[in-house]
């Protein structure tokens, strides 16, 4: 029997009473609850983290674990809700806070029975918690110093071999455990490049010391595996008061034999947003400012997350209910109200017109379009305009551009004809509003010659199985699984086996080249995509062949594994597909994803608004995976139509969409905007009129006249197709476009398209050939206009609005002060191009 000093019990009780009397003094509570209500600990080292929660009159939960008073008992020692057994027996103790109390049933068995340390589930967990096997330390390739460990303990056999037998058996010394390097270095008893990682007397130190003392034993092959990890609370709204806010976490690991154990003190903790607070090694979140964060909990290769919303009263804040058009506004506003951000008002017509034209078509509105819209008194003119432009051919071409980025449609991998055909297939699917699930299934299961089956080029631009699986996961599942190729994913629960299971679904694909001597075909070579069914991949570390994902599915002999994968991926039950798709749409319209980065979905990177993301995904599924339906829903929302100007009550918001996000136009949109400003709509309209006229007069026979007209028609179409960069099938890699972030389409990552401001952009705007050419066109366009017409046309072309009086006066002053009117016009146009209002969407 272990003795519990009476003085220690008294001191602990007094400390808890003082804490209880001084904390949350102004908060009334209706009741308190304890979790679990019944606790059974078996074994001398069985421990448990108790959670004590108080509930206010409006049912708001507040963590009281650190402040609750536990009635003393010789059976256990309790500190900050952490329970350690002292002797066998059963008891019911009181858990108290102020005048509230609730019972806790405790049963202790085997408190004197030695329980060996588990190498897999304790020793390696401690090394992971201390960061010893992290990627910056001994877990990096080839390790650090004389010790190599597997990243986050994903390979226990390697870890056991190197810890016990590595470096002349100096890391572990069972005869004198305290002399082991795994204890001396992290406690800084001797120099350690990784700094101080352990303190003597703590639970992690004692686990490592005892494991060495017990002879560095490993678990036998029949030992149970960890099958799940749960964290409590899973989500919580955490009020922050003058002294901050706190929340104790509780982590339970479940094993294959049906057992479970509390691993709160040996799990690892981080916050997805460390700016809002901190988390202690014992799992206590310390909040200091409002916001949202995920408490990311790692227990070996298991990663789970709890979501905390941290709220604080803002002086002077009073919710002013904004207009709401649909569920998008309701769910966005619910979150804003909770975190006390007041949304901006609705933007004016000119701002909306320019914004929605750039988002739908990639182009500035024409002067005629601007005049018509601004003078229209119809209260429904915004939704009418949205509907009209969503049916325009420019919409399909512009929206296919971003998908073509991800699919890597470029001239390095594909010939001009194949790149055009592949891009046209993507654009046609958008123009026809092909359901997105059908589009993806057709893409992933495509077979045939790449000149006849445009979608088969997907397997041509990704000539290796791993490239295909990584692209599919990143584009359609929002998962960056590349890390799992060599080891279990460090930030998510994707394992190395999972990586090769997904890859195995595409490993049957063959690419036959018309010239078999060439391993990688030239862009003009013909390639036929076919299958060798039954071919599988093995995990290179274990040598075990991996079944194609989804692994639980029974397949027929010679069945194309891609079909089962595509059906799983695009099913309404898939946890990734619809949410990733609507998040990409949201990001393209709002300048930021609900999950950001948009292709990095994981529990440790939570959505800014889960309810909004789930509602959009459900709407997407119910609408038959209709992309245009979701675009229309977002565009018609007040959330989309808000001003970009901030107020004191929303200026600090960067993630919750309380105001429009100011962002640099895409490279293609900037070039097209400059061209439309300087040349106007006349050239484009003339090309379109010519194409329409030839099509109308084209005879149906095969005469020479018909052949000549068809040739002329193709030339006119090609010239029109090359007019705007936002309508191109593949990148025109000019120095101007590259400076403004146009991607080369070499990866499937959305991050390849850059939107940051750079010095190169300023140089391009000052004196590039494009600017010189276009400013010269502006001289011709505006040169014969009157002063009044000139100022109106300039501002309607550039900003979709009429000029303000001071702007008119500034232009008139410059024209009057300059003897060369045409040169003055060039100066004015160049100045407008270089304004933030022109280069940015707002």
PDB file of C-alpha atoms in Angstrom, residues 478-591:
ATOM      1  CA  UNK A 478      -7.836  17.965 -51.194  1.00  0.00           C
ATOM      2  CA  UNK A 479      -5.152  15.707 -49.730  1.00  0.00           C
ATOM      3  CA  UNK A 480      -1.432  16.187 -50.141  1.00  0.00           C
ATOM      4  CA  UNK A 481      -0.428  12.556 -49.778  1.00  0.00           C
ATOM      5  CA  UNK A 482       3.079  12.923 -51.252  1.00  0.00           C
ATOM      6  CA  UNK A 483       4.639  12.645 -47.782  1.00  0.00           C
ATOM      7  CA  UNK A 484       3.075   9.214 -47.292  1.00  0.00           C
ATOM      8  CA  UNK A 485       5.181   7.768 -50.113  1.00  0.00           C
ATOM      9  CA  UNK A 486       8.116   7.294 -47.728  1.00  0.00           C
ATOM     10  CA  UNK A 487       6.425   7.257 -44.314  1.00  0.00           C
ATOM     11  CA  UNK A 488       3.088   7.808 -42.655  1.00  0.00           C
ATOM     12  CA  UNK A 489       1.750  11.309 -43.204  1.00  0.00           C
ATOM     13  CA  UNK A 490       3.118  13.589 -40.459  1.00  0.00           C
ATOM     14  CA  UNK A 491      -0.004  15.787 -40.239  1.00  0.00           C
ATOM     15  CA  UNK A 492      -2.842  13.433 -41.068  1.00  0.00           C
ATOM     16  CA  UNK A 493      -3.884   9.812 -40.649  1.00  0.00           C
ATOM     17  CA  UNK A 494      -2.917   8.764 -44.192  1.00  0.00           C
ATOM     18  CA  UNK A 495      -0.469   5.874 -43.859  1.00  0.00           C
ATOM     19  CA  UNK A 496       2.230   4.641 -46.199  1.00  0.00           C
ATOM     20  CA  UNK A 497       0.006   1.656 -47.015  1.00  0.00           C
ATOM     21  CA  UNK A 498      -2.825   4.048 -47.937  1.00  0.00           C
ATOM     22  CA  UNK A 499      -0.534   5.823 -50.385  1.00  0.00           C
ATOM     23  CA  UNK A 500       0.244   2.620 -52.274  1.00  0.00           C
ATOM     24  CA  UNK A 501      -3.378   1.488 -52.125  1.00  0.00           C
ATOM     25  CA  UNK A 502      -4.467   4.674 -53.906  1.00  0.00           C
ATOM     26  CA  UNK A 503      -1.582   4.340 -56.358  1.00  0.00           C
ATOM     27  CA  UNK A 504      -2.493   0.699 -56.979  1.00  0.00           C
ATOM     28  CA  UNK A 505      -5.885   1.809 -58.318  1.00  0.00           C
ATOM     29  CA  UNK A 506      -4.023   3.476 -61.229  1.00  0.00           C
ATOM     30  CA  UNK A 507      -1.097   1.093 -61.604  1.00  0.00           C
ATOM     31  CA  UNK A 508      -2.869  -0.906 -64.324  1.00  0.00           C
ATOM     32  CA  UNK A 509      -2.662   2.033 -66.756  1.00  0.00           C
ATOM     33  CA  UNK A 510      -0.347   1.537 -69.733  1.00  0.00           C
ATOM     34  CA  UNK A 511       0.882   4.225 -72.107  1.00  0.00           C
ATOM     35  CA  UNK A 512       1.841   2.843 -75.515  1.00  0.00           C
ATOM     36  CA  UNK A 513       3.958   5.144 -77.664  1.00  0.00           C
ATOM     37  CA  UNK A 514       3.887   5.104 -81.450  1.00  0.00           C
ATOM     38  CA  UNK A 515       7.684   5.112 -81.326  1.00  0.00           C
ATOM     39  CA  UNK A 516       8.531   2.385 -78.749  1.00  0.00           C
ATOM     40  CA  UNK A 517      12.165   3.486 -78.615  1.00  0.00           C
ATOM     41  CA  UNK A 518      11.122   6.621 -76.753  1.00  0.00           C
ATOM     42  CA  UNK A 519      10.431   6.128 -73.073  1.00  0.00           C
ATOM     43  CA  UNK A 520       8.885   9.592 -72.715  1.00  0.00           C
ATOM     44  CA  UNK A 521       6.962  10.602 -75.847  1.00  0.00           C
ATOM     45  CA  UNK A 522       7.549  13.883 -77.600  1.00  0.00           C
ATOM     46  CA  UNK A 523       4.483  16.175 -77.596  1.00  0.00           C
ATOM     47  CA  UNK A 524       3.647  15.196 -81.196  1.00  0.00           C
ATOM     48  CA  UNK A 525       3.968  11.425 -80.710  1.00  0.00           C
ATOM     49  CA  UNK A 526       0.791   9.421 -80.509  1.00  0.00           C
ATOM     50  CA  UNK A 527       0.101   7.716 -77.175  1.00  0.00           C
ATOM     51  CA  UNK A 528      -2.545   5.101 -76.476  1.00  0.00           C
ATOM     52  CA  UNK A 529      -3.800   4.729 -72.900  1.00  0.00           C
ATOM     53  CA  UNK A 530      -4.720   1.149 -72.084  1.00  0.00           C
ATOM     54  CA  UNK A 531      -4.750  -1.332 -69.189  1.00  0.00           C
ATOM     55  CA  UNK A 532      -2.967  -4.382 -67.844  1.00  0.00           C
ATOM     56  CA  UNK A 533      -5.518  -5.542 -65.294  1.00  0.00           C
ATOM     57  CA  UNK A 534      -4.426  -7.173 -62.069  1.00  0.00           C
ATOM     58  CA  UNK A 535      -1.123  -5.317 -61.784  1.00  0.00           C
ATOM     59  CA  UNK A 536      -0.522  -4.122 -58.211  1.00  0.00           C
ATOM     60  CA  UNK A 537       1.967  -2.120 -56.152  1.00  0.00           C
ATOM     61  CA  UNK A 538       3.742  -3.198 -52.986  1.00  0.00           C
ATOM     62  CA  UNK A 539       4.789  -1.085 -50.024  1.00  0.00           C
ATOM     63  CA  UNK A 540       8.577  -0.885 -50.560  1.00  0.00           C
ATOM     64  CA  UNK A 541       9.233  -0.857 -46.818  1.00  0.00           C
ATOM     65  CA  UNK A 542       7.226  -3.966 -45.935  1.00  0.00           C
ATOM     66  CA  UNK A 543       7.136  -5.697 -49.328  1.00  0.00           C
ATOM     67  CA  UNK A 544       3.413  -6.366 -48.867  1.00  0.00           C
ATOM     68  CA  UNK A 545       1.270  -6.044 -51.991  1.00  0.00           C
ATOM     69  CA  UNK A 546      -1.422  -3.394 -51.560  1.00  0.00           C
ATOM     70  CA  UNK A 547      -4.999  -3.875 -52.706  1.00  0.00           C
ATOM     71  CA  UNK A 548      -6.347  -0.945 -54.735  1.00  0.00           C
ATOM     72  CA  UNK A 549      -8.366   1.677 -52.899  1.00  0.00           C
ATOM     73  CA  UNK A 550     -11.100   1.261 -51.695  1.00  0.00           C
ATOM     74  CA  UNK A 551      -9.591  -1.876 -50.200  1.00  0.00           C
ATOM     75  CA  UNK A 552     -12.769  -3.355 -48.735  1.00  0.00           C
ATOM     76  CA  UNK A 553     -14.446  -3.687 -52.145  1.00  0.00           C
ATOM     77  CA  UNK A 554     -14.715  -7.101 -53.812  1.00  0.00           C
ATOM     78  CA  UNK A 555     -13.683  -6.861 -57.466  1.00  0.00           C
ATOM     79  CA  UNK A 556     -14.335  -9.047 -60.472  1.00  0.00           C
ATOM     80  CA  UNK A 557     -11.428 -10.607 -62.324  1.00  0.00           C
ATOM     81  CA  UNK A 558      -9.889  -8.281 -64.942  1.00  0.00           C
ATOM     82  CA  UNK A 559     -11.976  -5.362 -63.642  1.00  0.00           C
ATOM     83  CA  UNK A 560     -10.562  -1.881 -64.253  1.00  0.00           C
ATOM     84  CA  UNK A 561      -9.556  -0.721 -60.758  1.00  0.00           C
ATOM     85  CA  UNK A 562     -10.040   2.902 -61.782  1.00  0.00           C
ATOM     86  CA  UNK A 563     -13.805   2.421 -62.066  1.00  0.00           C
ATOM     87  CA  UNK A 564     -14.243   1.375 -58.432  1.00  0.00           C
ATOM     88  CA  UNK A 565     -11.992   4.218 -57.299  1.00  0.00           C
ATOM     89  CA  UNK A 566     -13.844   6.804 -59.392  1.00  0.00           C
ATOM     90  CA  UNK A 567     -17.204   5.561 -58.103  1.00  0.00           C
ATOM     91  CA  UNK A 568     -15.972   5.748 -54.504  1.00  0.00           C
ATOM     92  CA  UNK A 569     -14.470   9.186 -55.068  1.00  0.00           C
ATOM     93  CA  UNK A 570     -17.581  10.744 -56.632  1.00  0.00           C
ATOM     94  CA  UNK A 571     -20.175   9.141 -54.377  1.00  0.00           C
ATOM     95  CA  UNK A 572     -22.352  11.402 -52.248  1.00  0.00           C
ATOM     96  CA  UNK A 573     -20.951   9.668 -49.137  1.00  0.00           C
ATOM     97  CA  UNK A 574     -17.358  10.573 -49.907  1.00  0.00           C
ATOM     98  CA  UNK A 575     -16.060  12.873 -47.146  1.00  0.00           C
ATOM     99  CA  UNK A 576     -13.777  14.792 -49.503  1.00  0.00           C
ATOM    100  CA  UNK A 577     -15.129  15.125 -53.044  1.00  0.00           C
ATOM    101  CA  UNK A 578     -18.055  17.561 -52.770  1.00  0.00           C
ATOM    102  CA  UNK A 579     -16.456  19.620 -49.997  1.00  0.00           C
ATOM    103  CA  UNK A 580     -13.222  20.035 -51.967  1.00  0.00           C
ATOM    104  CA  UNK A 581     -15.133  20.991 -55.128  1.00  0.00           C
ATOM    105  CA  UNK A 582     -17.283  23.696 -53.505  1.00  0.00           C
ATOM    106  CA  UNK A 583     -14.280  25.005 -51.593  1.00  0.00           C
ATOM    107  CA  UNK A 584     -12.437  25.552 -54.889  1.00  0.00           C
ATOM    108  CA  UNK A 585     -15.457  27.391 -56.314  1.00  0.00           C
ATOM    109  CA  UNK A 586     -15.747  29.514 -53.181  1.00  0.00           C
ATOM    110  CA  UNK A 587     -12.059  30.393 -53.302  1.00  0.00           C
ATOM    111  CA  UNK A 588     -12.192  31.463 -56.945  1.00  0.00           C
ATOM    112  CA  UNK A 589     -15.100  33.796 -56.201  1.00  0.00           C
ATOM    113  CA  UNK A 590     -14.106  35.043 -52.750  1.00  0.00           C
ATOM    114  CA  UNK A 591     -10.305  35.099 -53.020  1.00  0.00           C
TER     115      UNK A 591
END
